[in-house]
Short mmCIF file of C-alpha atoms in Angstrom, two decimals:
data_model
loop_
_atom_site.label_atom_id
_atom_site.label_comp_id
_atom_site.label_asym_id
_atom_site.label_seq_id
_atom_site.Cartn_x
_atom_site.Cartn_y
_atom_site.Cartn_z
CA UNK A 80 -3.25 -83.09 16.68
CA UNK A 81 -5.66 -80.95 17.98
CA UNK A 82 -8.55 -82.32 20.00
CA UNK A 83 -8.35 -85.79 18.33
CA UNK A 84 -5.82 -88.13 16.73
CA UNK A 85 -4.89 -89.86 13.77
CA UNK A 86 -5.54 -93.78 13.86
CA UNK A 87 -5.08 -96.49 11.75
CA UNK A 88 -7.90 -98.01 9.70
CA UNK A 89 -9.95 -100.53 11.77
CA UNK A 90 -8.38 -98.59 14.71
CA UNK A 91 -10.18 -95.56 17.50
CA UNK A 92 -8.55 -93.35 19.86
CA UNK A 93 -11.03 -90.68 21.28
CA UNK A 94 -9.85 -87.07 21.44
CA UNK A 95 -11.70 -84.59 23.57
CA UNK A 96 -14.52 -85.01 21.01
CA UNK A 97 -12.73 -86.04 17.78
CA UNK A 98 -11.59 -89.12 16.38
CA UNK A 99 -9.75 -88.75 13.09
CA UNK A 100 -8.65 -92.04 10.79
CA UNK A 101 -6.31 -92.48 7.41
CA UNK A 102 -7.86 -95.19 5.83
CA UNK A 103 -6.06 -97.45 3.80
CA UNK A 104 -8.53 -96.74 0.53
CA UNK A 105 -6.32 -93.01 0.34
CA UNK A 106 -4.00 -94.66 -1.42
CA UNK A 107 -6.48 -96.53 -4.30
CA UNK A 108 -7.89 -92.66 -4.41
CA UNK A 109 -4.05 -91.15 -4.76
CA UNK A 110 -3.28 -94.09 -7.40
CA UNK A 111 -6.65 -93.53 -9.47
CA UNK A 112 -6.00 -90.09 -9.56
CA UNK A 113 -2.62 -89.78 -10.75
CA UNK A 114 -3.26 -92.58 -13.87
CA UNK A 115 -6.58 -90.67 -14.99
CA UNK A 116 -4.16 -87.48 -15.18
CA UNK A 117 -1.25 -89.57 -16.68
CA UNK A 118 -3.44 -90.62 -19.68
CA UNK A 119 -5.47 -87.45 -19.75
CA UNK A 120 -2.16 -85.19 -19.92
CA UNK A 121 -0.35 -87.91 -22.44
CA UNK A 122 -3.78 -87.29 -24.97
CA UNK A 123 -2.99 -83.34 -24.51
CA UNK A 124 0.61 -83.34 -25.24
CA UNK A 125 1.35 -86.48 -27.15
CA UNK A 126 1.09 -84.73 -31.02
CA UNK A 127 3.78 -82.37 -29.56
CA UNK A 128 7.34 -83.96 -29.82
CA UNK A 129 5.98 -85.19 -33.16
CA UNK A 130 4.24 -82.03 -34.29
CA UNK A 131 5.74 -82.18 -38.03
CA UNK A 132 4.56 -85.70 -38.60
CA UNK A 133 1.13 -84.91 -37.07
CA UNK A 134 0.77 -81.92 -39.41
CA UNK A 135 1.75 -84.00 -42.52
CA UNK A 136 -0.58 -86.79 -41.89
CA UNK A 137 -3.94 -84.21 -41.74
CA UNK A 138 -2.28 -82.36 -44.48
CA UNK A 139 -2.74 -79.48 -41.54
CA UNK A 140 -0.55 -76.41 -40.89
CA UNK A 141 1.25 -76.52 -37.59
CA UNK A 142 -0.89 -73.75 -35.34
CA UNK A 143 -3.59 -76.25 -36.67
CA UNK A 144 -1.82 -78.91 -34.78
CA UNK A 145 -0.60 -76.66 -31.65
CA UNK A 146 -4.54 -76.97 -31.16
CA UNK A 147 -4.80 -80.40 -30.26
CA UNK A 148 -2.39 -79.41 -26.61
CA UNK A 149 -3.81 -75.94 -26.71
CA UNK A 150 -7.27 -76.76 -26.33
CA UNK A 151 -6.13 -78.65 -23.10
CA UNK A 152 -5.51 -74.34 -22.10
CA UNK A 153 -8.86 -73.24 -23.63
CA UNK A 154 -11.60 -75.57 -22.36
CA UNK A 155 -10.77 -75.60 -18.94
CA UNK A 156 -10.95 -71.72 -18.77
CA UNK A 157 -14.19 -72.36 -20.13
CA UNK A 158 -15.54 -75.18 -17.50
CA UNK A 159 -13.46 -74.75 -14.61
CA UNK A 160 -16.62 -73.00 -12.76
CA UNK A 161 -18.75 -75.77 -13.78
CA UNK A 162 -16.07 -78.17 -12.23
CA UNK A 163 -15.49 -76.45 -9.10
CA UNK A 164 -18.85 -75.96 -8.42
CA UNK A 165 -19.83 -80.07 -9.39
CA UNK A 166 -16.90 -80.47 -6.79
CA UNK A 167 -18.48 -78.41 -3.80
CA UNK A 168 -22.15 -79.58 -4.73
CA UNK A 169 -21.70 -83.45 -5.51
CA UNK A 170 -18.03 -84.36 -4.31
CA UNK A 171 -14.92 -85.63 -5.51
CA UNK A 172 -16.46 -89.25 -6.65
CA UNK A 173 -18.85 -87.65 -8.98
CA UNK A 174 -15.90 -85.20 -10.30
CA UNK A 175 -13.91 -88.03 -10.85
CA UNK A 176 -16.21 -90.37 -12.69
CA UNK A 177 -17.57 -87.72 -15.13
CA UNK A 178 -13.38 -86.43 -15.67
CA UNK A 179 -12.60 -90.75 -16.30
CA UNK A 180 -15.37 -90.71 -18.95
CA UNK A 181 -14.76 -87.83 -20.89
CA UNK A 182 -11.16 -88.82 -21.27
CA UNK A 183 -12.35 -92.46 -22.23
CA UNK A 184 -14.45 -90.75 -24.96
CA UNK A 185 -11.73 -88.42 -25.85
CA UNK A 186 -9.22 -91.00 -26.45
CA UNK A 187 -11.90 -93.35 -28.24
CA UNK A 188 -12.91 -90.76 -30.88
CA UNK A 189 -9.72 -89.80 -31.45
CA UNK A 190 -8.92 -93.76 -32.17
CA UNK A 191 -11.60 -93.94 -34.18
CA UNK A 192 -10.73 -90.86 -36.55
CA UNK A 193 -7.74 -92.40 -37.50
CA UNK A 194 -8.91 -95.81 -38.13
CA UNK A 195 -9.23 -96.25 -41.75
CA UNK A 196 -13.00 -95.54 -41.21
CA UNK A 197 -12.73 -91.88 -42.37
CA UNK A 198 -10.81 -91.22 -45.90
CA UNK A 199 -10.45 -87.45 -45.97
CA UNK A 200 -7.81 -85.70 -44.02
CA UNK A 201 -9.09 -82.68 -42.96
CA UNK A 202 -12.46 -84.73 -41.68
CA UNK A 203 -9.76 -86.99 -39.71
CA UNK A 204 -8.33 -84.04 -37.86
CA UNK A 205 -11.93 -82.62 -37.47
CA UNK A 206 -13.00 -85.43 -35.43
CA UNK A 207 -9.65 -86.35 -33.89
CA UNK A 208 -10.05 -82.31 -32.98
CA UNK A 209 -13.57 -82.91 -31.81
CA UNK A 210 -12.55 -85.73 -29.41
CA UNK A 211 -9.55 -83.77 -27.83
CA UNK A 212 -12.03 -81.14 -27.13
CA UNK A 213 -14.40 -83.89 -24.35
CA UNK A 214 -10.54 -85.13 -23.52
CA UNK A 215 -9.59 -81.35 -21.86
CA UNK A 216 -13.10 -81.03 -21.25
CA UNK A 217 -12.17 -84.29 -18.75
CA UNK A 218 -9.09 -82.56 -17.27
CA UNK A 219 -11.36 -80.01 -15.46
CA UNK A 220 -12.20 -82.84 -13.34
CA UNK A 221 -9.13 -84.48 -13.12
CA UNK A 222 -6.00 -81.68 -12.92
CA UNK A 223 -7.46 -79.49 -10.45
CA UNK A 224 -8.51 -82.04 -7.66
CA UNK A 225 -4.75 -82.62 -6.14
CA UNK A 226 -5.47 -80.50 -2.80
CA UNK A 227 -8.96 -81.93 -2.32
CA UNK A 228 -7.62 -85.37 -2.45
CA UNK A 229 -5.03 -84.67 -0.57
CA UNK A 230 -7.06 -83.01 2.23
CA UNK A 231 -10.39 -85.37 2.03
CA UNK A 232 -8.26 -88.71 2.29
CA UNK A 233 -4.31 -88.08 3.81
CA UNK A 234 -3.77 -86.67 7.12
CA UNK A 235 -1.76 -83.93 8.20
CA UNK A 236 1.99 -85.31 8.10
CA UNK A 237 0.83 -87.42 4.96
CA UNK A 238 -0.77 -84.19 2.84
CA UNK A 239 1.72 -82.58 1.22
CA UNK A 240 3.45 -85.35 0.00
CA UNK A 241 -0.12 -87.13 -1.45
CA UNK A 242 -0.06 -83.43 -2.93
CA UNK A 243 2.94 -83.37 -4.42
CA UNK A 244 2.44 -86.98 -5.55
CA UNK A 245 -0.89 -85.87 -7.30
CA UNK A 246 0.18 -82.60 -8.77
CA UNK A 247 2.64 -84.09 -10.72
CA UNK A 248 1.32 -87.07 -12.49
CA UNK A 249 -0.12 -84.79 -15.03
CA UNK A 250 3.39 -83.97 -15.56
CA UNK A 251 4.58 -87.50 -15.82
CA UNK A 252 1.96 -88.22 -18.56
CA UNK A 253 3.54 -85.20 -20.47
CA UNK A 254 7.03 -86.60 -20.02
CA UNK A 255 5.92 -89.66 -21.32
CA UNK A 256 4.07 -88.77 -24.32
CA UNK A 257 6.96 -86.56 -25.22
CA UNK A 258 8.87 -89.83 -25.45
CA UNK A 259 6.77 -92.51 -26.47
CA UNK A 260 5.64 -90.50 -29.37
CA UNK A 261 8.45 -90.86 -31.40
CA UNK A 262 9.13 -94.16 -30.88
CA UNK A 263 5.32 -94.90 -31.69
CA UNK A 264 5.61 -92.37 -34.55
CA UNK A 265 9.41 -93.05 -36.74
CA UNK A 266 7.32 -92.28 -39.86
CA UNK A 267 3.76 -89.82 -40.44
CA UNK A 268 1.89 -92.78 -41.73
CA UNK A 269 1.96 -94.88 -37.95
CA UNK A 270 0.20 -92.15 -36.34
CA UNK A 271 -2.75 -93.97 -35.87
CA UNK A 272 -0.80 -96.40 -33.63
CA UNK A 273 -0.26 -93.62 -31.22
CA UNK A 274 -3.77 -92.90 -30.54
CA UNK A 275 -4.71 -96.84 -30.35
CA UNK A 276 -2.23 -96.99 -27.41
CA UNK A 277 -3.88 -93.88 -25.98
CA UNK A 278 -7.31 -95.37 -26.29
CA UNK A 279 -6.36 -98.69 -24.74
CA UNK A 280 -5.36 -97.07 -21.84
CA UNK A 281 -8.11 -94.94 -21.54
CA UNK A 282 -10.17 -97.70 -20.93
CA UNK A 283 -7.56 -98.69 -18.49
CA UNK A 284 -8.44 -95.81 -16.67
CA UNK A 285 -11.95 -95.99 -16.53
CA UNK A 286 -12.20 -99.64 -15.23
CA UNK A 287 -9.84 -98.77 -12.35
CA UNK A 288 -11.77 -95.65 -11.78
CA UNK A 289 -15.32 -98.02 -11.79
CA UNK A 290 -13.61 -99.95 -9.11
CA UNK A 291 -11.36 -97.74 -6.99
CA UNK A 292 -13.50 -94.53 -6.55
CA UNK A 293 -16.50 -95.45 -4.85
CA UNK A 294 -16.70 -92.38 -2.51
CA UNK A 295 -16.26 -89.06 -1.97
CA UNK A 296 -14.98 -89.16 1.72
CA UNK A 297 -13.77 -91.36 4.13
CA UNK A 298 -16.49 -92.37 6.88
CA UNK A 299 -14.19 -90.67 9.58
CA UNK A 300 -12.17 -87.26 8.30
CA UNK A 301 -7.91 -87.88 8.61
CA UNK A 302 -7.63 -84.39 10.70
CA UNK A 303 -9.01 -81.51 12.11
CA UNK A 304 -8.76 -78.98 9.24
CA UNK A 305 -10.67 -81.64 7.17
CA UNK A 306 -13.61 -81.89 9.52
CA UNK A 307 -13.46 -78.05 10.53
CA UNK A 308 -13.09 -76.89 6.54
CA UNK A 309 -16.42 -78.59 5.76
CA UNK A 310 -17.98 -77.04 8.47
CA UNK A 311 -16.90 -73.54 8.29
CA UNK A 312 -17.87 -72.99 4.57
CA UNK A 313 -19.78 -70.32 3.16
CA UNK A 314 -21.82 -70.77 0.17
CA UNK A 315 -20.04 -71.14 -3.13
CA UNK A 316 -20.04 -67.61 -4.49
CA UNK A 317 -18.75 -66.47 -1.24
CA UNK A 318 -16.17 -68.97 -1.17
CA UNK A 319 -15.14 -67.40 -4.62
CA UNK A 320 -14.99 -64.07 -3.72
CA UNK A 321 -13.13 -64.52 -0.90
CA UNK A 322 -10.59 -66.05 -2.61
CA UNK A 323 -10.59 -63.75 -5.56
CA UNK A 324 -10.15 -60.37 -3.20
CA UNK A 325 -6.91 -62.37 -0.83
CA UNK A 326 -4.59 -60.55 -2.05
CA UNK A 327 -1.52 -63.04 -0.61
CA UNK A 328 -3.49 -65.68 -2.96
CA UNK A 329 -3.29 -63.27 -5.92
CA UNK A 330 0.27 -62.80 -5.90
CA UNK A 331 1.04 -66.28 -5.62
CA UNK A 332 -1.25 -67.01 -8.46
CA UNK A 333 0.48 -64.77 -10.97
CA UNK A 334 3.70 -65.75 -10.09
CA UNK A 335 2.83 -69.79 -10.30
CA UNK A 336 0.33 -69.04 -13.37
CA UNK A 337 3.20 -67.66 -15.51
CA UNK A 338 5.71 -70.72 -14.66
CA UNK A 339 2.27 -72.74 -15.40
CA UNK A 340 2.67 -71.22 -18.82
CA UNK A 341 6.03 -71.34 -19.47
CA UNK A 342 5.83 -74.94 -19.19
CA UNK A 343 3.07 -75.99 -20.92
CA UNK A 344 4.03 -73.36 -23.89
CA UNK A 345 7.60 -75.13 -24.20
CA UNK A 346 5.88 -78.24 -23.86
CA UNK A 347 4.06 -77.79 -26.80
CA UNK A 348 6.61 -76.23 -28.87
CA UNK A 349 9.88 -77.47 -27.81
CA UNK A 350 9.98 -79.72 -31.13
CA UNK A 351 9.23 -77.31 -33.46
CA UNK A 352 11.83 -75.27 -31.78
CA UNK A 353 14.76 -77.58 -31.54
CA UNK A 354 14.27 -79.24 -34.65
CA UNK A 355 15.30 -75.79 -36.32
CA UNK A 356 18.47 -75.90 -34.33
CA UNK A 357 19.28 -79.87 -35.46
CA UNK A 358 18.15 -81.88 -32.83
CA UNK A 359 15.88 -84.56 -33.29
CA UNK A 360 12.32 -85.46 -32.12
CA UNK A 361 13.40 -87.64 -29.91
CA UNK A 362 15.82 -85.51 -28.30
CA UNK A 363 13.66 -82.74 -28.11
CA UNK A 364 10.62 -85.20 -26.45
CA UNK A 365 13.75 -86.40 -23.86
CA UNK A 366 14.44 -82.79 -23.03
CA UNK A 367 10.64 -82.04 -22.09
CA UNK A 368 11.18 -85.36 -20.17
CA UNK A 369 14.02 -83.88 -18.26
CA UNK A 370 12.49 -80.87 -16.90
CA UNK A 371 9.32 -83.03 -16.02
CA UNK A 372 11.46 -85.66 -13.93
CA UNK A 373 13.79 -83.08 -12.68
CA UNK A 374 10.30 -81.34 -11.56
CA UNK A 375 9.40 -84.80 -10.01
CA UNK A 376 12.64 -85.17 -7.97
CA UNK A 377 12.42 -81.30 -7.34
CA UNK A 378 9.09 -81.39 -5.45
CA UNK A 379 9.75 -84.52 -3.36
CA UNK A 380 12.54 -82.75 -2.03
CA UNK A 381 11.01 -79.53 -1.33
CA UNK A 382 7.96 -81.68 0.07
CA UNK A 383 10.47 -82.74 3.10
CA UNK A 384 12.27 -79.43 3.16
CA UNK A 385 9.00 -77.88 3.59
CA UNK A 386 7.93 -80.53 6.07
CA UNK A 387 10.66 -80.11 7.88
CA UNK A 388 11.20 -76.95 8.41
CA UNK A 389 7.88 -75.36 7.99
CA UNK A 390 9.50 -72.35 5.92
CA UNK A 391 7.08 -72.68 3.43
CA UNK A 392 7.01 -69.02 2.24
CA UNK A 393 11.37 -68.67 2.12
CA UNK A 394 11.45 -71.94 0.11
CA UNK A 395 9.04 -70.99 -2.56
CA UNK A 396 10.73 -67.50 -2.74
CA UNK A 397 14.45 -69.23 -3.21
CA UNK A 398 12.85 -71.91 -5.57
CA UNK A 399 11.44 -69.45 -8.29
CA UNK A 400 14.18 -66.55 -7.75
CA UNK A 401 16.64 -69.42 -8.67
CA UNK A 402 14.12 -71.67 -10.85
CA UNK A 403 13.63 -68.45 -13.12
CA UNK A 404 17.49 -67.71 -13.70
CA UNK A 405 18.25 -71.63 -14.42
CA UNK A 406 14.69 -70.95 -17.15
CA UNK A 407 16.53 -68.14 -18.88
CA UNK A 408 19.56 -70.34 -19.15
CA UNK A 409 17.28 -73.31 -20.65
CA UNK A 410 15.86 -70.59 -23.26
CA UNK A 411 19.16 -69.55 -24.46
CA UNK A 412 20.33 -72.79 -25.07
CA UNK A 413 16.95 -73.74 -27.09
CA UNK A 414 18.44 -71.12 -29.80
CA UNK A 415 22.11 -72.40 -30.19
CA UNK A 416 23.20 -75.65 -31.89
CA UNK A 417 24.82 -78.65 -30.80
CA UNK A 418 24.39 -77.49 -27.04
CA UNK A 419 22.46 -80.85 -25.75
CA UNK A 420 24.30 -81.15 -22.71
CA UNK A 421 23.87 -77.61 -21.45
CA UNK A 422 20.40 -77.76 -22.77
CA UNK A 423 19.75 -80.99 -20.35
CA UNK A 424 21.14 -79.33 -17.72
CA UNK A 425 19.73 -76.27 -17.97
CA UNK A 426 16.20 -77.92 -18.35
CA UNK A 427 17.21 -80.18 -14.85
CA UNK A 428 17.59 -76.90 -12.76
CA UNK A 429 14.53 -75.13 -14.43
CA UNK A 430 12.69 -78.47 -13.85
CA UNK A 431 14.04 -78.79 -9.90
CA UNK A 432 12.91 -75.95 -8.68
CA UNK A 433 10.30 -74.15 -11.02
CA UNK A 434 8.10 -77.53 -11.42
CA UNK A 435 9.34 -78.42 -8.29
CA UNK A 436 7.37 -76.20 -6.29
CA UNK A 437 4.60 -76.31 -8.04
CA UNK A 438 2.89 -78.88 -5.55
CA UNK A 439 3.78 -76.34 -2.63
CA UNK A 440 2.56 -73.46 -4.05
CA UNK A 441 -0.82 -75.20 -4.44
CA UNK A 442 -0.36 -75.89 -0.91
CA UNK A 443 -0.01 -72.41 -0.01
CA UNK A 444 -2.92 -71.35 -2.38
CA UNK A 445 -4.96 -73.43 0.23
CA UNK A 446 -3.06 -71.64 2.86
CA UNK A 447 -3.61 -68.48 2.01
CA UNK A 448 -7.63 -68.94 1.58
CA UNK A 449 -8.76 -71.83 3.55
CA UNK A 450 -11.85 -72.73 4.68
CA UNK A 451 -12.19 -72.21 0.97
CA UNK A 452 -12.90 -75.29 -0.77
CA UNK A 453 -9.72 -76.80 -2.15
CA UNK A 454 -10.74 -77.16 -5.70
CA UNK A 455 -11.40 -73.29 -5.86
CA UNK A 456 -7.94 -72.15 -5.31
CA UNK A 457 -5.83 -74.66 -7.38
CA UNK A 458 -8.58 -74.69 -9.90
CA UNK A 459 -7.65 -71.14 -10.56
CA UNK A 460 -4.24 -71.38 -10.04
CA UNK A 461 -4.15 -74.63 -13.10
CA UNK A 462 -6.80 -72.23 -15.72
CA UNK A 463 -4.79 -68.72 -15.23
CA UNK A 464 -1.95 -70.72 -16.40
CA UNK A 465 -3.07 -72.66 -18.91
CA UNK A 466 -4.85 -68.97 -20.33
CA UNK A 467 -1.29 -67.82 -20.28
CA UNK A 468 0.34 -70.50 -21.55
CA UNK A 469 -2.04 -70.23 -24.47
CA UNK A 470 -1.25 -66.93 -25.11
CA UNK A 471 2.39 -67.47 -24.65
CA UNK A 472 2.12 -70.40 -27.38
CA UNK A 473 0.82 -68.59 -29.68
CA UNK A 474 3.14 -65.29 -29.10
CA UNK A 475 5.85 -67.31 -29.86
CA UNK A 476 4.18 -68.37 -33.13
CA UNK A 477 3.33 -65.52 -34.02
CA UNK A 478 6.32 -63.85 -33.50
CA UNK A 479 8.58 -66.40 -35.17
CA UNK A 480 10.87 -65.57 -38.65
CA UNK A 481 11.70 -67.17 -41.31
CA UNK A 482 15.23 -69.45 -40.66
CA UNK A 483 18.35 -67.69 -41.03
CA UNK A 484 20.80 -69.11 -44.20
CA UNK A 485 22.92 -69.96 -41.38
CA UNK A 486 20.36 -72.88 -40.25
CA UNK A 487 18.87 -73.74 -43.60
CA UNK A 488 21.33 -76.56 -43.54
CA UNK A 489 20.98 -77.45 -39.82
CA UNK A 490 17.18 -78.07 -39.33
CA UNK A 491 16.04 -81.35 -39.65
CA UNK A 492 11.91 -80.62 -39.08
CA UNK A 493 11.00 -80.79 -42.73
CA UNK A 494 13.46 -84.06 -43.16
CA UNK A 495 11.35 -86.88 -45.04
CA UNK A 496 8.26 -84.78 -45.18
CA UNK A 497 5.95 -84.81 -48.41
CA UNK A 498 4.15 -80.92 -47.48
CA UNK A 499 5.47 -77.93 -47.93
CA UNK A 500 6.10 -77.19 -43.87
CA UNK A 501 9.17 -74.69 -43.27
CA UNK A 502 10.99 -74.21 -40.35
CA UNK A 503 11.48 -71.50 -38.17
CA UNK A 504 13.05 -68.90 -36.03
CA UNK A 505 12.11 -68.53 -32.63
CA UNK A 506 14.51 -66.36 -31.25
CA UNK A 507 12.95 -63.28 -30.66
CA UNK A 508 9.70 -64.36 -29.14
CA UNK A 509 11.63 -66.49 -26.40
CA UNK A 510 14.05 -63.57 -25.13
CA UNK A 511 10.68 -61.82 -24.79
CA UNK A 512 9.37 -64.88 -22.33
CA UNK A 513 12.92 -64.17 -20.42
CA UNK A 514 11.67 -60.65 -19.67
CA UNK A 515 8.69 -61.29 -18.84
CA UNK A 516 9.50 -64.31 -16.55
CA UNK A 517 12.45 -61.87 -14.80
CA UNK A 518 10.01 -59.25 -14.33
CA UNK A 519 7.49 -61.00 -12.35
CA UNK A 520 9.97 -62.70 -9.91
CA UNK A 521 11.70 -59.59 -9.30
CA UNK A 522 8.41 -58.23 -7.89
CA UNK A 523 7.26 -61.68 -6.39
CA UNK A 524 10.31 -62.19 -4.15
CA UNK A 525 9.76 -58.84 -2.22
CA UNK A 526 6.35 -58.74 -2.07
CA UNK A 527 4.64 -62.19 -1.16
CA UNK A 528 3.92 -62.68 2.33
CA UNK A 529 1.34 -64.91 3.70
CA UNK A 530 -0.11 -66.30 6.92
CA UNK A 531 -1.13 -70.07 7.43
CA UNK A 532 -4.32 -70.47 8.14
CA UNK A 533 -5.34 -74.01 7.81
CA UNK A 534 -2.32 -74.84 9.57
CA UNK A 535 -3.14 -72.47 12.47
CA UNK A 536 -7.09 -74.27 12.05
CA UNK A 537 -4.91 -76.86 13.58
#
């Protein structure tokens, strides 16, 4: 590889001038990573699949609760340059450790608000509010990092599937919130039990972090692009323009920021969707499950396509032409009853290929701009589409009817509830999100082209 090789720990083989080593400590990094995100994306998402219950038990409307996984889209659009920049100045241990805490504080407060210790409702959601907020405040430290660990720690064959790996454990904390919160939650009044679990392992999280992540680097880089990227740097404005005017980078960034949105925006609202068509919260937390696995599955494979056969650009073209048609499926089966096994389906393919290649096109966002600094790219690739998806969340809302007749008797959302909550019609807003997510593709597929240049670093 280059002018040196890649060793095993405790190991040297001089290059013409470069020795490069994968330490066995990658892995502790990978596995730290990946169950800070799992937590810190399960505290985001896990009112969702239970988003009627949640809003009874503050006595809250359900926007009001939609805040508690849309402030995970708000904050980080508000810190991400104070992230990025704590990245390039201090390194990825001191990212880490400040992203562990915040969570551990997030997930305390919100423990706390529901304790007993605090009587009045809308002062419970207040603080439980006020603790989500350091929580997402903590994901700007922890989402965005899945490149940098990949390229600080893992060596060339071994990057893009520590990438991949990364990238999606966020993911996998959403898929399991979206389950384990109605099993934690059959009735409004055990909500509190929900954010004890959440807590506990928060403070999982932290102690693993305390002991696993106790540097930035390895003593020895794992390749040639990792040494050559630190070296080649300009300062960290520069690095940000750079990557703001690559125009390859931009187009790959609105096409992955608007997938991005799409699934954190059905994420958050695929409950209070399917509920109006009859299908329970369970069922509705196993279908945002399904498209998170199938996403899982999805970008393992395309990892070893893409390894493989080195046709990154064709695969990620193929994956969101066809990830996009199977999404528009998925959508029109969210409005029709009694459709659960089209509806899984549906949500496999959209899951396979547009979460799939989600870990790829973060790849190719460091592609695209490298030397940048990792964090930069991804960082805005995560924030674009968590500003989208929170405007896409919130479209949806506000665009919603009143139920049809025809579904008055279908809906189960407001079943056993003591508020005056009302389901509704989402219809419109979604076929609008089909549009929208055909238009872009249709001018993505043509038009992206890109060279490699880390890979051509060497």
């Amino acid at each position: 590889m280059g002018d040196g090789r890649v060793v095993a720990e405790g190991q040297g083989v001089e290059g013409e001038g470069a020795t490069y080593r994968a330490y066995r400590r990658r892995f502790a990094m990978a596995v730290t990573v990946m169950l800070l995100n799992v937590c810190n994306a399960g505290l985001c998402f896990n009112l969702a699949s239970v988003a009627y219950k949640a809003a009874d038990y503050f006595e809250a409307t359900l926007p009001q609760i939609n805040w508690f996984s849309e402030v995970y889209l708000v904050v980080p659009f508000m810190f991400f340059l104070v992230s990025t920049f704590t990245f390039n100045k201090f390194g990825v241990k001191a990212g880490i450790h400040l992203g562990s805490a915040l969570n551990c504080v997030g997930a305390l407060t919100r423990a706390l608000a529901t304790s007993g210790l605090i009587n009045k409702a809308s002062t419970q959601y207040a603080v439980s509010l006020t603790g989500q907020v350091a929580a997402a405040i903590g994901s700007t430290y922890l989402a965005f990092i899945s490149t940098k660990v990949a390229q600080n720690w893992f060596p060339d064959e071994e990057r893009m599937m520590a990438t991949t790996a990364v990238t999606f454990s966020p993911a996998l904390g959403i898929s399991v919130a979206q389950v384990v919160s109605p099993l934690l939650v059959p009735e409004t009044q055990q909500l509190p039990t929900l954010n004890y679990a959440y807590a506990g392992l928060a403070v999982l999280c932290e102690l693993v972090a305390v002991v696993c992540v106790t540097r930035s680097r390895p003593p020895t880089p794992p390749s040639r692009s990792a040494e050559q990227g630190e070296a080649k740097r300009a300062p960290f404005l520069q690095q940000l323009k750079d990557t703001l005017t690559c125009l390859p980078f931009l187009g790959m960034l609105l096409m992955t920021a608007i997938i991005v949105a799409t699934f954190l925006s059905f994420s958050t609202l695929t409950q209070q969707i399917l509920c109006s068509m009859g299908y329970s919260d369970l069922f509705s937390g196993a279908t945002v499950t399904t498209f998170v696995i199938a996403g899982l599955v999805g970008s393992l494979t395309i990892a070893v396509v893409a390894i493989r056969t080195k046709a990154l650009t064709p695969i990620v073209k193929f994956s969101y032409a066809f990830g996009v048609v199977c999404a528009v499926v998925m959508m029109e089966m969210y409005l029709v009853p009694d459709q659960s096994v089209l509806l899984l389906i549906a949500a496999s393919l959209f899951g396979f290929f547009c979460n799939g290649v989600f870990a790829l096109s973060l790849e190719m966002g460091v592609e695209t701009t490298y030397p940048v600094e990792e964090t930069i790219s991804a960082t805005l690739m995560y924030v674009t589409g968590q500003v989208l998806g929170v405007l896409m969340t919130n479209a949806v809302v506000y665009f919603s009817s009143d139920l049809p007749r025809s579904l008055e008797g279908v809906e189960v959302c407001t079943a056993g509830l003591t508020s005056n909550l009302e389901a509704r019609d989402y219809s419109a807003p979604i076929t609008g999100v089909m549009v929208v997510l055909s238009v872009i593709v249709i001018l993505f597929v043509p038009l992206f082209h890109t060279p490699y240049k880390r890979q051509q670093a060497g």
